[in-house]
Amino acid sequence: MSRKGAQSREHILGTSRELVMEKGFAGTSIDDILRKAGVSKGAFFHHFGSKAELARELVRWHAGQDIEMFRTLAARAEATHDDPYDQLMMFLQGFETYISNPEQPSRGCMYAVYTYENAQFDEQVRGIVSEVLREWTAIYIRKFQEVLDVHPPRMEVSARQLAEMIVSIIEGALVLQRAYGKTDMTARQSRHFRDYLALLFDKPAQAAAA
């Protein structure tokens, strides 16, 4: 694909994401996308054969950006700190900064939209969403296991349990963030989770808030 073609495809995907996050997938028509993106029907169908194909490519594209963001945050934390607990704190804080950016406030969660409207999608799309959430959770499992291997917790808990807890917190907080219009909702819940980790691993409170 040419550079111009790639830019056109990226523009259509970005516009589609904005509309889907605002109106839902069912409520977003191809004509809506064409008007907002300022592209022709021919340009759209050059990249996407149907709305169903757009659904698959949109969630793949969005997920790729999300996973890359998490991997970048993890790599940055690992390059900065030797202790896995300190790495984890920096990793979580990096996400908090990202998700509460006032210049690009989150409009909710794309995976929640796809899950709530799962009747709109085929099995392949539903499988992509499930796989992305598992991959996201796996990144957290790795980080928590590294901490557990070095720092014994005050109560029995597994890396998977902690990973599923923070993913659930983020997903629920994103819904509330959208409902209340408060861009700091998800970051605040993540900070509370860091406070819980400080208690769990018997760390000073300032270590969780640093």
XYZ file of C-alpha atoms in Angstrom:
210
model
C 0.000 0.000 0.000
C 1.296 3.459 -0.898
C 1.975 6.046 1.786
C -1.013 8.084 0.603
C -3.203 4.990 0.670
C -2.053 4.116 4.189
C -2.787 7.660 5.369
C -6.256 7.516 3.814
C -6.993 4.190 5.513
C -5.712 5.522 8.845
C -7.894 8.614 8.488
C -11.009 6.521 7.834
C -10.243 4.273 10.806
C -9.649 7.240 13.111
C -12.877 8.889 12.020
C -14.779 5.625 12.406
C -13.456 5.218 15.942
C -14.632 8.695 16.919
C -18.117 8.010 15.581
C -18.394 4.512 17.029
C -17.333 5.756 20.462
C -19.939 8.516 20.207
C -22.874 6.693 18.591
C -22.106 2.983 18.830
C -21.368 0.735 15.875
C -25.002 0.114 14.977
C -25.709 3.846 15.124
C -22.820 4.703 12.816
C -23.542 4.405 9.109
C -21.064 4.352 6.256
C -22.544 7.667 5.118
C -21.787 9.125 8.574
C -18.168 8.072 8.166
C -17.933 9.471 4.640
C -19.315 12.856 5.710
C -17.102 13.216 8.771
C -13.959 11.901 7.069
C -14.592 13.885 3.898
C -13.893 10.911 1.654
C -15.759 9.366 -1.240
C -17.615 6.085 -1.186
C -15.054 4.758 -3.650
C -12.219 5.614 -1.260
C -13.987 3.846 1.595
C -14.661 0.659 -0.368
C -11.129 0.668 -1.729
C -9.982 -0.072 1.833
C -13.009 -1.866 3.319
C -15.254 -4.172 1.374
C -18.185 -3.764 3.762
C -19.160 -2.388 7.140
C -18.481 -5.856 8.572
C -14.911 -5.702 7.284
C -14.555 -2.233 8.788
C -15.664 -3.678 12.149
C -12.850 -6.261 12.036
C -10.166 -3.858 10.883
C -11.227 -1.115 13.288
C -10.951 -3.265 16.394
C -7.632 -4.748 15.171
C -6.238 -1.265 14.518
C -7.462 0.088 17.863
C -6.148 -2.950 19.725
C -2.761 -2.665 18.051
C -2.403 0.884 19.351
C -3.497 -0.145 22.855
C -1.135 -3.115 23.107
C 1.762 -1.056 21.759
C 1.041 1.610 24.386
C 1.100 -0.960 27.215
C 4.315 -2.541 25.919
C 5.962 0.883 25.648
C 4.950 1.784 29.205
C 6.275 -1.548 30.485
C 9.580 -1.186 28.630
C 10.049 2.361 29.946
C 9.406 1.260 33.528
C 11.766 -1.695 33.207
C 14.512 0.543 31.815
C 14.079 2.987 34.719
C 13.812 0.663 37.746
C 15.391 -2.627 38.805
C 12.806 -3.579 41.430
C 9.676 -5.161 39.864
C 7.430 -3.365 42.360
C 8.812 0.039 41.363
C 8.456 -0.953 37.717
C 4.823 -1.844 38.321
C 4.102 1.469 40.038
C 5.638 3.427 37.163
C 3.779 1.269 34.635
C 0.434 1.996 36.308
C 1.209 5.682 36.666
C 2.109 5.888 32.989
C -1.283 4.489 32.101
C -2.980 6.968 34.434
C -1.268 9.853 32.678
C -2.238 8.466 29.284
C -5.895 7.832 30.100
C -6.490 11.210 31.779
C -4.919 13.342 29.046
C -7.253 16.402 28.855
C -6.239 17.038 25.236
C -7.390 13.570 24.179
C -9.996 12.520 26.734
C -11.173 8.927 26.556
C -14.748 8.499 25.354
C -15.062 5.074 26.940
C -13.870 1.658 25.853
C -13.996 0.317 22.307
C -14.053 -3.263 23.595
C -17.075 -2.459 25.765
C -18.889 -1.038 22.722
C -18.146 -4.183 20.746
C -19.153 -6.403 23.659
C -22.445 -4.604 24.305
C -23.291 -4.769 20.592
C -21.977 -8.280 20.003
C -25.076 -9.254 18.030
C -23.847 -6.829 15.342
C -20.649 -8.793 14.772
C -19.658 -12.190 13.467
C -17.745 -14.815 15.429
C -14.417 -13.611 14.064
C -14.899 -10.099 15.436
C -16.076 -11.403 18.812
C -12.994 -13.623 18.897
C -10.707 -10.660 18.186
C -12.181 -8.734 21.120
C -11.752 -11.694 23.468
C -8.182 -12.277 22.320
C -7.249 -8.604 22.799
C -8.590 -8.607 26.354
C -6.656 -11.807 27.084
C -3.462 -10.279 25.661
C -3.999 -7.126 27.710
C -4.539 -9.222 30.843
C -1.421 -11.275 30.061
C 0.741 -8.130 30.150
C -0.531 -7.421 33.671
C -0.091 -11.061 34.724
C 3.577 -10.898 33.756
C 4.130 -7.667 35.693
C 2.360 -8.945 38.814
C 4.155 -12.295 38.730
C 7.499 -10.499 38.636
C 6.498 -8.628 41.794
C 5.190 -11.748 43.546
C 8.453 -13.582 42.796
C 10.377 -10.960 44.794
C 7.909 -9.483 47.285
C 5.683 -11.872 49.285
C 2.161 -10.440 49.680
C 0.449 -10.107 53.040
C -2.360 -12.384 51.850
C -2.493 -15.154 49.279
C -3.200 -13.856 45.807
C -2.212 -14.838 42.288
C -0.888 -12.726 39.448
C -3.969 -13.616 37.409
C -6.310 -12.453 40.159
C -4.529 -9.110 40.398
C -4.486 -8.746 36.609
C -8.181 -9.483 36.288
C -8.874 -7.020 39.110
C -7.111 -4.079 37.452
C -8.600 -4.856 34.025
C -12.064 -4.962 35.608
C -11.391 -1.699 37.448
C -10.279 0.023 34.246
C -13.197 -1.273 32.200
C -15.762 -0.238 34.821
C -14.098 3.125 35.365
C -14.133 3.862 31.630
C -17.897 3.337 31.615
C -18.293 5.718 34.570
C -15.887 8.178 32.972
C -18.141 8.303 29.908
C -21.344 8.480 31.951
C -20.166 11.215 34.336
C -18.038 13.155 31.873
C -15.120 13.088 34.334
C -11.841 12.570 32.487
C -9.952 11.646 35.668
C -12.279 8.807 36.752
C -10.192 5.915 35.425
C -6.911 7.379 36.666
C -8.376 7.890 40.147
C -9.515 4.269 40.354
C -6.063 3.121 39.235
C -4.500 5.227 41.995
C -6.785 3.531 44.541
C -5.584 0.198 43.161
C -1.978 1.301 43.698
C -2.860 2.108 47.307
C -4.244 -1.429 47.639
C -0.992 -2.828 46.239
C 1.004 -0.803 48.788
C -1.009 -2.449 51.566
C -0.794 -5.875 49.946
C 2.980 -5.750 49.610
C 3.556 -3.870 52.867
C 5.030 -0.825 51.177
C 4.926 2.773 52.432
C 1.965 4.718 51.096
C 4.247 7.213 49.366
C 5.758 4.361 47.330
C 2.376 3.808 45.699
C 1.803 7.476 45.040
C 5.286 8.444 43.935
